[in-house]
Amino acid sequence: MKNKTRPSKSPDATQMLPSEVRPGQSIELLKALHILTREGKLNQDSRRKLKQVYHLFQFIEKLLKELPASQDAAQPTLADHGAGKSYLGFIIYDLYFKALGRGTIFGIETRPELVESSRALAMRLGFERMQFFNLTVAQAAQSDLLPAHIDVVTALHACDTATDDAIAFGLQKKAKYMVLVPCCQAELAAHLRQNKALNLNRTPLAELWRHPLHTREIGSQLTNVLRCLYLEAHGYQVTVTELVGWEHSMKNELILAHYTGHKKHSAAERLLALLREFGLETLSESRFVGLSTLATS
């Protein structure tokens, strides 16, 4: 009697997934975000994108775990500004909020089609504690759709002054943590260009932004320095680091702010001094509101 060869069992689907995919993660989500192909594969671009999101998630997960425990089903809260397709929000929910069984993520995005697609995906996946709003960052700060307090505020590659709006939002919502990756800081560069002739006569420091390329670079650097001082003046401990893993982007600066309540008057004083030195005093009335009070109180 001949031995019959038994058909080999097909390998388990989870065993066929790329090693980068974390155990228990929603495969449907990764496919919907076009990180995985329909066959469950990763191309090079998707592998890099997934690595980026995971890397940033590590920072945010640590902050979420440091929040005090709550019996409130809506807590903790996270607001993601400039959410886009909500890659980050969905990954955070899938890897942290889903197992936690409580908490809410708010995605804030100005493009209505992306808001609608995110809502549809959240509904399809059963991510019922994700909400998406078609608002600017500034509008979100005044909207009754969001709670009075937000635990964590994120703004990733929020262009130009949207990062400043996210900081203002975080201050108003008394955020415990802010996670910011600034982008396209053009506002200060425009101010520096406008006053260039005057400043060249007033201070030799103006040589730092005499050439257009240097104006852009100094404007970008100065913008983030002022933001950090503003946060410190409002009682945040600030850490600035490189967002390792975002190799494809030149915007690689990560600002982590942790509210301690210890307002630094010296930070407000230095911010004011820098505004004077660079001829940017008007920003103390628009961008850095209440700065004089912080410096003297």
Coordinates of C-alpha atoms in Angstrom, one line a residue:
M1 CA 0.0 0.0 0.0
K2 CA 1.5 3.3 -1.1
N3 CA 1.9 6.0 1.5
K4 CA -0.2 9.0 0.6
T5 CA 1.5 12.3 0.9
R6 CA -0.6 14.6 3.0
P7 CA -1.1 18.1 1.7
S8 CA 1.0 20.6 3.7
K9 CA -0.9 23.0 5.8
S10 CA -0.8 26.5 4.7
P11 CA 1.1 28.7 7.1
D12 CA -0.9 30.8 9.6
A13 CA -1.6 34.2 8.2
T14 CA -0.1 36.0 11.2
Q15 CA 3.2 34.1 10.6
M16 CA 3.3 35.4 7.1
L17 CA 3.1 39.1 8.2
P18 CA 6.3 41.2 8.0
S19 CA 8.3 41.2 11.2
E20 CA 7.7 45.0 11.6
V21 CA 4.0 44.4 12.4
R22 CA 3.4 44.2 16.1
P23 CA 1.4 41.3 17.6
G24 CA -2.3 41.9 17.9
Q25 CA -2.3 44.9 15.6
S26 CA -5.3 45.3 13.3
I27 CA -4.3 44.1 9.9
E28 CA -7.4 45.6 8.4
L29 CA -6.2 49.0 9.7
L30 CA -2.8 48.7 8.2
K31 CA -4.3 47.7 4.9
A32 CA -6.8 50.6 5.0
L33 CA -3.9 53.0 5.6
H34 CA -2.1 51.5 2.7
I35 CA 0.8 50.5 4.9
L36 CA 0.2 46.8 4.1
T37 CA -0.7 45.6 0.6
R38 CA -3.8 43.4 0.1
E39 CA -1.5 40.5 0.3
G40 CA -0.1 41.7 3.7
K41 CA 3.2 42.8 2.3
L42 CA 5.3 45.9 3.0
N43 CA 7.1 47.9 0.3
Q44 CA 10.1 50.1 1.2
D45 CA 8.1 53.3 1.5
S46 CA 5.5 51.7 3.7
R47 CA 8.2 50.1 5.9
R48 CA 9.8 53.5 6.4
K49 CA 6.4 55.1 7.2
L50 CA 5.5 52.3 9.7
K51 CA 8.9 52.7 11.4
Q52 CA 8.3 56.5 11.7
V53 CA 4.9 56.1 13.3
Y54 CA 6.1 53.4 15.7
H55 CA 9.1 55.5 16.7
L56 CA 6.8 58.5 17.6
F57 CA 4.3 56.2 19.3
Q58 CA 7.1 55.1 21.7
F59 CA 7.4 58.7 22.9
I60 CA 3.6 59.2 23.2
E61 CA 2.9 55.8 24.8
K62 CA 5.4 56.7 27.6
L63 CA 3.5 59.9 28.3
L64 CA 0.1 58.2 28.3
K65 CA 1.3 55.7 30.8
E66 CA 2.5 58.5 33.1
L67 CA -1.0 60.0 33.3
P68 CA -2.9 59.3 36.5
A69 CA -5.4 56.4 36.4
S70 CA -9.0 57.4 35.9
Q71 CA -12.4 55.7 36.1
D72 CA -13.8 58.1 33.5
A73 CA -14.5 56.2 30.2
A74 CA -13.6 59.4 28.2
Q75 CA -10.1 59.6 29.8
P76 CA -7.3 60.0 28.8
T77 CA -7.8 62.4 26.0
L78 CA -5.5 63.1 23.0
A79 CA -5.9 65.8 20.4
D80 CA -4.0 65.3 17.1
H81 CA -3.8 68.5 15.1
G82 CA -3.2 68.5 11.4
A83 CA -4.2 64.8 11.5
G84 CA -4.3 64.3 7.7
K85 CA -5.2 60.6 7.2
S86 CA -4.8 60.1 10.9
Y87 CA -2.0 57.5 10.6
L88 CA -0.7 58.4 14.1
G89 CA -4.1 58.6 15.8
F90 CA -5.2 55.2 14.4
I91 CA -2.0 53.5 15.4
I92 CA -2.1 55.0 18.9
Y93 CA -5.7 53.8 19.3
D94 CA -4.9 50.4 18.0
L95 CA -1.8 49.8 20.1
Y96 CA -2.9 51.6 23.3
F97 CA -6.4 52.9 23.6
K98 CA -8.1 49.7 22.3
A99 CA -6.6 47.5 25.0
L100 CA -7.0 50.2 27.7
G101 CA -10.8 50.1 27.1
R102 CA -11.3 53.9 27.8
G103 CA -10.0 57.2 26.5
T104 CA -10.7 59.4 23.5
I105 CA -8.7 60.5 20.5
F106 CA -9.7 63.7 18.6
G107 CA -8.4 64.2 15.1
I108 CA -8.4 67.8 13.9
E109 CA -8.1 68.3 10.2
T110 CA -9.0 71.1 7.7
R111 CA -9.6 68.9 4.7
P112 CA -13.2 67.6 4.9
E113 CA -12.6 64.6 2.6
L114 CA -9.9 63.3 5.0
V115 CA -12.2 63.8 8.0
E116 CA -15.0 61.8 6.4
S117 CA -12.7 59.0 5.3
S118 CA -11.2 58.8 8.9
R119 CA -14.7 58.7 10.4
A120 CA -15.7 55.9 8.0
L121 CA -12.6 53.9 8.8
A122 CA -13.1 54.3 12.6
M123 CA -16.7 53.1 12.3
R124 CA -15.7 50.1 10.2
L125 CA -13.0 49.1 12.7
G126 CA -15.1 49.6 15.7
F127 CA -12.9 52.4 17.1
E128 CA -15.8 54.1 18.7
R129 CA -13.7 56.4 20.9
M130 CA -12.1 58.2 18.0
Q131 CA -13.7 61.5 16.9
F132 CA -12.8 63.6 13.8
F133 CA -13.5 67.3 13.3
N134 CA -13.2 69.5 10.2
L135 CA -11.6 72.5 12.0
T136 CA -8.5 74.6 12.0
V137 CA -6.4 74.4 15.2
A138 CA -7.5 77.9 16.2
Q139 CA -11.2 76.9 15.6
A140 CA -10.7 73.8 17.7
A141 CA -9.6 75.9 20.7
Q142 CA -13.0 77.7 20.7
S143 CA -15.2 74.7 19.7
D144 CA -17.7 73.2 22.1
L145 CA -17.1 69.8 20.3
L146 CA -14.0 69.3 22.4
P147 CA -13.7 69.0 26.2
A148 CA -12.3 71.8 28.3
H149 CA -9.3 69.7 29.2
I150 CA -7.0 67.6 26.9
D151 CA -4.3 65.4 28.4
V152 CA -2.0 65.2 25.4
V153 CA -1.7 67.5 22.3
T154 CA 0.2 66.4 19.2
A155 CA 1.0 68.4 16.1
L156 CA 3.1 66.7 13.6
H157 CA 4.5 68.7 10.7
A158 CA 1.9 71.4 11.4
C159 CA 2.8 74.0 8.8
D160 CA 4.1 77.5 9.8
T161 CA 1.9 79.1 12.5
A162 CA -0.3 76.0 13.0
T163 CA 2.3 74.8 15.5
D164 CA 1.9 78.0 17.4
D165 CA -1.9 77.5 17.3
A166 CA -1.4 74.0 18.7
I167 CA 0.6 75.4 21.6
A168 CA -2.1 78.0 22.2
F169 CA -4.6 75.2 22.1
G170 CA -2.6 73.1 24.6
L171 CA -2.2 76.1 27.0
Q172 CA -6.0 76.8 26.9
K173 CA -6.8 73.1 27.4
K174 CA -4.3 72.8 30.2
A175 CA -2.5 69.9 28.5
K176 CA -0.3 67.8 30.6
Y177 CA 1.9 67.0 27.6
M178 CA 2.6 68.5 24.1
V179 CA 4.3 66.6 21.3
L180 CA 5.3 68.9 18.5
V181 CA 7.2 68.4 15.2
P182 CA 7.2 71.9 13.6
C183 CA 7.3 72.5 9.9
C184 CA 7.7 75.3 7.4
Q185 CA 8.4 78.1 9.9
A186 CA 7.9 81.0 7.5
E187 CA 6.4 83.7 9.7
L188 CA 9.6 84.9 11.5
A189 CA 11.6 84.7 8.2
A190 CA 9.1 87.1 6.7
H191 CA 9.5 89.5 9.6
L192 CA 13.3 89.3 9.4
R193 CA 13.2 90.1 5.7
Q194 CA 10.9 93.0 6.2
N195 CA 13.2 94.7 8.8
K196 CA 16.5 93.6 7.2
A197 CA 17.9 97.0 6.2
L198 CA 17.0 98.5 9.5
N199 CA 18.6 95.7 11.5
L200 CA 21.8 95.6 9.4
N201 CA 22.4 99.2 10.6
R202 CA 21.3 98.5 14.1
T203 CA 23.1 95.3 15.1
P204 CA 25.9 93.1 13.6
L205 CA 23.7 90.1 14.5
A206 CA 21.7 90.9 11.4
E207 CA 24.5 89.5 9.3
L208 CA 23.1 86.1 10.4
W209 CA 20.1 86.6 8.1
R210 CA 21.5 89.0 5.5
H211 CA 21.4 86.3 2.8
P212 CA 18.0 84.8 1.8
L213 CA 19.0 81.2 2.6
H214 CA 20.3 82.2 6.0
T215 CA 17.1 84.2 6.6
R216 CA 15.1 81.0 6.2
E217 CA 17.4 79.0 8.3
I218 CA 17.7 81.5 11.1
G219 CA 14.0 82.2 11.0
S220 CA 13.2 78.4 11.4
Q221 CA 15.7 78.0 14.3
L222 CA 14.6 81.2 16.1
T223 CA 11.0 80.2 15.8
N224 CA 11.5 77.0 17.7
V225 CA 13.7 78.6 20.3
L226 CA 11.0 81.2 21.0
R227 CA 8.4 78.5 21.2
C228 CA 10.4 76.5 23.8
L229 CA 10.9 79.7 25.9
Y230 CA 7.2 80.4 25.7
L231 CA 6.3 77.0 26.9
E232 CA 8.9 77.2 29.8
A233 CA 7.4 80.6 30.8
H234 CA 4.0 78.9 31.0
G235 CA 5.3 76.2 33.3
Y236 CA 6.4 73.4 31.0
Q237 CA 9.5 71.4 31.1
V238 CA 10.8 71.3 27.5
T239 CA 13.0 68.7 25.8
V240 CA 14.2 69.2 22.3
T241 CA 15.5 66.2 20.4
E242 CA 15.9 64.8 16.9
L243 CA 13.1 62.6 15.7
V244 CA 15.3 59.7 14.7
G245 CA 13.7 57.6 12.1
W246 CA 12.2 60.3 9.9
E247 CA 15.1 60.0 7.5
H248 CA 13.1 61.2 4.5
S249 CA 12.2 64.5 6.1
M250 CA 14.4 67.6 6.8
K251 CA 11.9 68.6 9.5
N252 CA 13.3 66.4 12.1
E253 CA 13.0 68.4 15.4
L254 CA 10.8 67.0 18.1
I255 CA 9.7 69.3 21.0
L256 CA 8.3 67.5 24.1
A257 CA 6.7 69.6 26.7
H258 CA 5.6 68.4 30.2
Y259 CA 3.5 70.6 32.4
T260 CA 5.1 71.0 35.9
G261 CA 3.5 74.3 36.9
H262 CA 6.8 75.9 37.6
K263 CA 6.7 79.0 35.4
K264 CA 10.1 80.4 34.5
H265 CA 10.1 84.2 34.6
S266 CA 13.7 84.1 33.2
A267 CA 12.4 82.3 30.1
A268 CA 9.8 85.1 29.5
E269 CA 12.5 87.7 30.0
R270 CA 14.9 86.0 27.6
L271 CA 12.1 85.6 25.0
L272 CA 11.3 89.3 25.3
A273 CA 15.1 90.1 25.0
L274 CA 15.3 88.0 21.8
L275 CA 12.3 89.7 20.3
R276 CA 13.9 93.1 20.9
E277 CA 17.3 91.9 19.6
F278 CA 15.8 90.6 16.3
G279 CA 13.4 93.4 15.8
L280 CA 10.3 91.2 16.4
E281 CA 8.6 93.1 19.3
T282 CA 5.2 93.1 17.5
L283 CA 5.0 89.3 18.1
S284 CA 4.7 89.9 21.8
E285 CA 1.2 91.3 21.1
S286 CA 0.1 88.6 18.6
R287 CA 2.0 85.4 18.9
F288 CA 3.3 85.4 22.5
V289 CA 0.3 86.9 24.3
G290 CA 0.8 87.9 28.0
L291 CA 4.5 87.6 27.8
S292 CA 5.2 90.9 29.7
T293 CA 3.0 89.7 32.6
L294 CA 4.8 86.3 32.7
A295 CA 8.1 88.1 32.9
T296 CA 7.1 90.3 35.8
S297 CA 4.7 88.2 37.8

